[in-house]
Amino acid sequence: MFSFIYLLDFLRARMNKKRKPRGWGKDELSKFIEIAHNNELANFDNKQPEYHLLKEIDRIYQSIVDNLINTESVLPSLLYMRSHSTYRGACRLILSGQVPESYVLSRSCLEYALYALHMFKSKNSESVWAARHNSKTAESKCRNEFSYGKVMSTLKKVDEELAEVASELYGGFIDHGGHPNEKAVTSSLRVPKTEKGFELKQLYLHGNTAEFNAGLANIRSVGLCSLFIFRIIWKERFDIIGASSELEELNRNLTRRSMRR
């Protein structure tokens, strides 16, 4: 009986994969989502070397998630998982072609890492963060405690070179989509000339453009940078499961690739 039920479930699942919900692709939103997903599949196939690197970074992220057992750093652990989730979200956006939008999540991915390190180094900051919504005063105190300058200063005291990398990345996120700045708009701007004159267009989904490839490289960088920051908190755990050596090797390979270009 169990095998028969399992077979029915399997067949239903196969049928549902082929059959889309009624009305799907008929409105502009679902049509956009469908095209974005098709882009993900195409870029998975056409950008295998780049995807492999994204996958390897994700694998290291997941290996730590699987080993966050009996840690005293509870809140940093939760922020680690959110950083991992936003990294995956950024991967989905860039593979779909949503380049400026991917920078929003890249910024968030890095901020989770910076917040976690600040909590680890300043234990009283955990209670400040947890009490943020208690009052307007608590919110203001939290904003000050976790300002960009303050959390970046915490990283700089531990690792100046890594802080320099993180700061450069963060500035790029802000410029290219983390905030509605000029480059976030002009990088997707097209102004074709028509019979009626010039027409303003914004690319919602990029193809194989220079901006798209820069976005791919950006997400590799933020994934690595965030993991290196988290390793400061859990150096021993990273070392024990081999994640430190994998992270270092992946970083060396990326450095060699950059030098060859």
C-alpha positions in Angstrom: 0.0 0.0 0.0 2.8 2.4 0.9 4.6 1.8 -2.4 1.3 2.4 -4.3 0.6 5.7 -2.5 4.2 6.8 -3.1 3.9 6.0 -6.8 0.7 8.1 -7.0 2.4 11.0 -5.2 5.3 10.7 -7.6 3.0 10.7 -10.7 1.0 13.7 -9.4 4.3 15.6 -8.8 5.5 14.8 -12.4 2.1 16.0 -13.8 2.2 19.2 -11.7 5.6 20.0 -13.1 4.3 19.9 -16.6 1.0 21.7 -15.9 1.2 25.3 -14.9 -1.5 27.0 -12.8 -4.5 28.4 -14.7 -3.7 31.9 -15.8 0.0 31.7 -15.2 1.9 33.8 -17.7 -1.2 35.7 -18.7 -0.6 38.8 -16.6 2.6 40.9 -16.7 3.8 39.9 -13.3 3.7 36.1 -13.7 5.1 36.6 -17.2 8.0 38.5 -15.8 8.6 35.8 -13.1 8.5 33.1 -15.8 11.1 34.9 -18.0 13.3 35.5 -14.9 13.2 31.8 -14.0 14.0 30.8 -17.6 17.0 33.2 -17.3 18.1 31.3 -14.2 18.0 28.0 -16.1 19.9 29.5 -19.1 22.6 31.0 -17.0 23.0 27.8 -15.0 23.7 26.1 -18.3 25.7 28.9 -20.0 27.7 30.1 -17.0 28.8 26.8 -15.5 32.3 28.0 -14.3 30.8 31.0 -12.6 27.9 29.0 -11.2 30.3 26.4 -9.8 32.0 29.1 -7.7 28.7 30.3 -6.4 27.8 26.7 -5.5 31.1 26.1 -3.7 30.6 29.3 -1.6 27.1 28.1 -0.8 28.4 24.7 0.2 30.8 26.2 2.7 28.0 28.3 4.1 25.9 25.2 4.5 28.7 23.2 6.1 28.8 25.7 9.0 25.0 25.8 9.3 25.1 22.0 9.7 27.7 22.3 12.5 26.3 25.3 14.6 25.8 23.0 17.5 26.2 24.0 21.2 27.5 27.4 20.3 27.5 30.2 22.9 27.1 32.8 20.1 23.4 32.3 19.6 22.5 35.7 18.0 25.5 35.6 15.7 24.4 32.1 14.7 21.0 33.4 13.7 22.5 36.2 11.7 24.8 33.7 10.0 21.8 31.8 8.7 20.2 35.0 7.5 23.4 36.0 5.7 23.4 32.6 4.0 19.7 33.0 3.0 20.4 36.5 1.6 23.4 35.1 -0.3 21.1 32.6 -1.9 18.6 35.3 -2.7 21.3 37.4 -4.4 22.4 34.3 -6.4 18.8 33.9 -7.6 18.4 37.6 -8.6 21.7 37.7 -10.5 21.0 34.5 -12.4 17.6 35.8 -13.3 19.2 39.0 -14.7 18.0 41.4 -12.0 21.4 43.1 -11.6 20.8 46.2 -9.5 18.4 44.3 -7.3 21.1 41.7 -6.5 23.2 44.5 -4.9 20.5 45.2 -2.4 20.8 41.6 -1.0 24.6 41.6 -1.4 24.6 44.6 1.0 22.3 42.7 3.4 24.5 39.6 3.3 27.5 41.6 4.3 25.7 43.6 7.0 24.5 40.4 8.7 28.2 39.3 8.9 29.3 42.7 10.3 26.5 42.8 12.8 27.3 39.2 14.0 31.0 40.1 14.5 30.1 43.3 16.4 27.9 41.2 18.7 30.6 38.7 19.2 33.2 41.4 20.1 30.8 43.5 22.2 28.5 41.3 24.2 26.3 44.2 25.5 25.4 45.1 21.9 23.3 41.9 21.8 20.8 43.3 24.3 20.8 46.6 22.5 19.9 44.9 19.3 17.3 42.7 20.9 15.6 45.7 22.5 15.4 47.8 19.4 11.6 47.8 19.2 11.0 48.4 22.8 10.8 52.2 22.5 12.0 55.1 20.3 14.9 55.6 22.6 15.9 51.9 22.3 15.6 52.2 18.5 17.9 55.2 18.4 20.4 53.5 20.7 20.4 50.4 18.4 20.9 52.6 15.3 23.9 54.2 16.9 25.3 50.9 18.2 25.0 49.2 14.8 25.9 52.1 12.5 28.0 51.3 9.5 31.0 53.1 10.9 30.9 51.3 14.2 30.5 47.7 12.9 33.2 48.3 10.3 35.5 49.7 13.0 35.0 46.5 14.9 36.2 44.5 11.9 39.1 46.8 11.3 40.4 46.2 14.8 40.4 42.5 14.1 41.6 42.4 10.5 42.5 45.6 8.7 43.0 43.9 5.3 39.6 42.2 5.4 38.0 45.5 6.6 39.4 47.2 3.5 37.9 44.6 1.2 34.5 44.7 3.0 34.5 48.5 2.9 35.2 48.6 -0.9 32.5 46.0 -1.5 30.0 47.9 0.6 30.7 51.1 -1.3 30.1 49.3 -4.6 26.8 47.9 -3.3 25.6 51.4 -2.4 26.6 52.8 -5.8 25.1 50.0 -8.0 21.7 49.3 -6.3 22.0 49.1 -2.6 20.7 52.7 -2.7 18.8 54.3 -5.6 22.0 56.0 -6.8 23.0 57.1 -10.3 24.9 54.0 -11.3 22.0 51.8 -10.3 19.9 53.6 -12.8 22.3 54.4 -15.6 23.8 50.9 -15.7 20.4 49.6 -16.9 19.5 52.6 -19.1 18.9 52.3 -22.8 17.8 55.3 -25.0 16.8 54.0 -28.4 15.9 56.4 -31.1 12.4 55.9 -32.6 10.3 57.7 -35.2 8.9 59.8 -32.4 12.2 60.7 -30.9 14.3 59.2 -28.1 12.7 56.7 -25.7 13.8 56.0 -22.2 14.0 52.3 -21.2 15.2 50.5 -18.1 16.4 46.9 -18.3 14.5 44.9 -15.7 16.3 41.7 -16.8 19.9 41.8 -18.1 21.2 39.4 -20.6 24.9 38.6 -20.9 26.0 42.2 -20.4 29.1 43.7 -18.7 26.8 44.7 -15.8 25.5 41.2 -15.5 29.0 39.7 -15.4 30.2 42.3 -12.9 27.2 41.4 -10.7 28.2 37.7 -10.8 31.7 38.6 -9.7 30.2 40.8 -6.9 28.2 38.0 -5.4 31.2 35.7 -5.4 33.1 38.4 -3.6 30.5 39.2 -0.9 30.0 35.5 -0.2 33.7 35.0 0.4 34.1 38.2 2.4 31.1 37.4 4.6 32.4 33.9 5.3 35.9 35.2 6.2 34.2 37.6 8.7 32.2 34.8 10.2 35.3 32.7 10.5 36.6 35.2 13.0 33.8 34.1 15.3 34.0 30.4 14.7 37.6 29.8 13.7 37.9 26.5 15.5 34.7 25.2 13.9 35.8 26.3 10.4 39.1 24.6 11.0 37.8 21.3 12.4 35.4 20.6 9.5 37.9 21.8 6.8 35.9 24.9 5.9 38.9 27.2 6.5 41.2 25.4 4.1 38.4 25.2 1.5 37.7 28.9 1.9 41.4 29.8 1.5 41.8 27.6 -1.6 38.7 29.1 -3.2 40.0 32.6 -2.5 43.4 31.7 -4.0 41.7 30.3 -7.1 39.6 33.4 -7.6 42.7 35.6 -7.1 44.6 33.6 -9.8 41.6 34.0 -12.2 41.5 37.7 -11.7 45.2 38.0 -12.3 44.9 36.1 -15.6 42.3 38.5 -17.0 
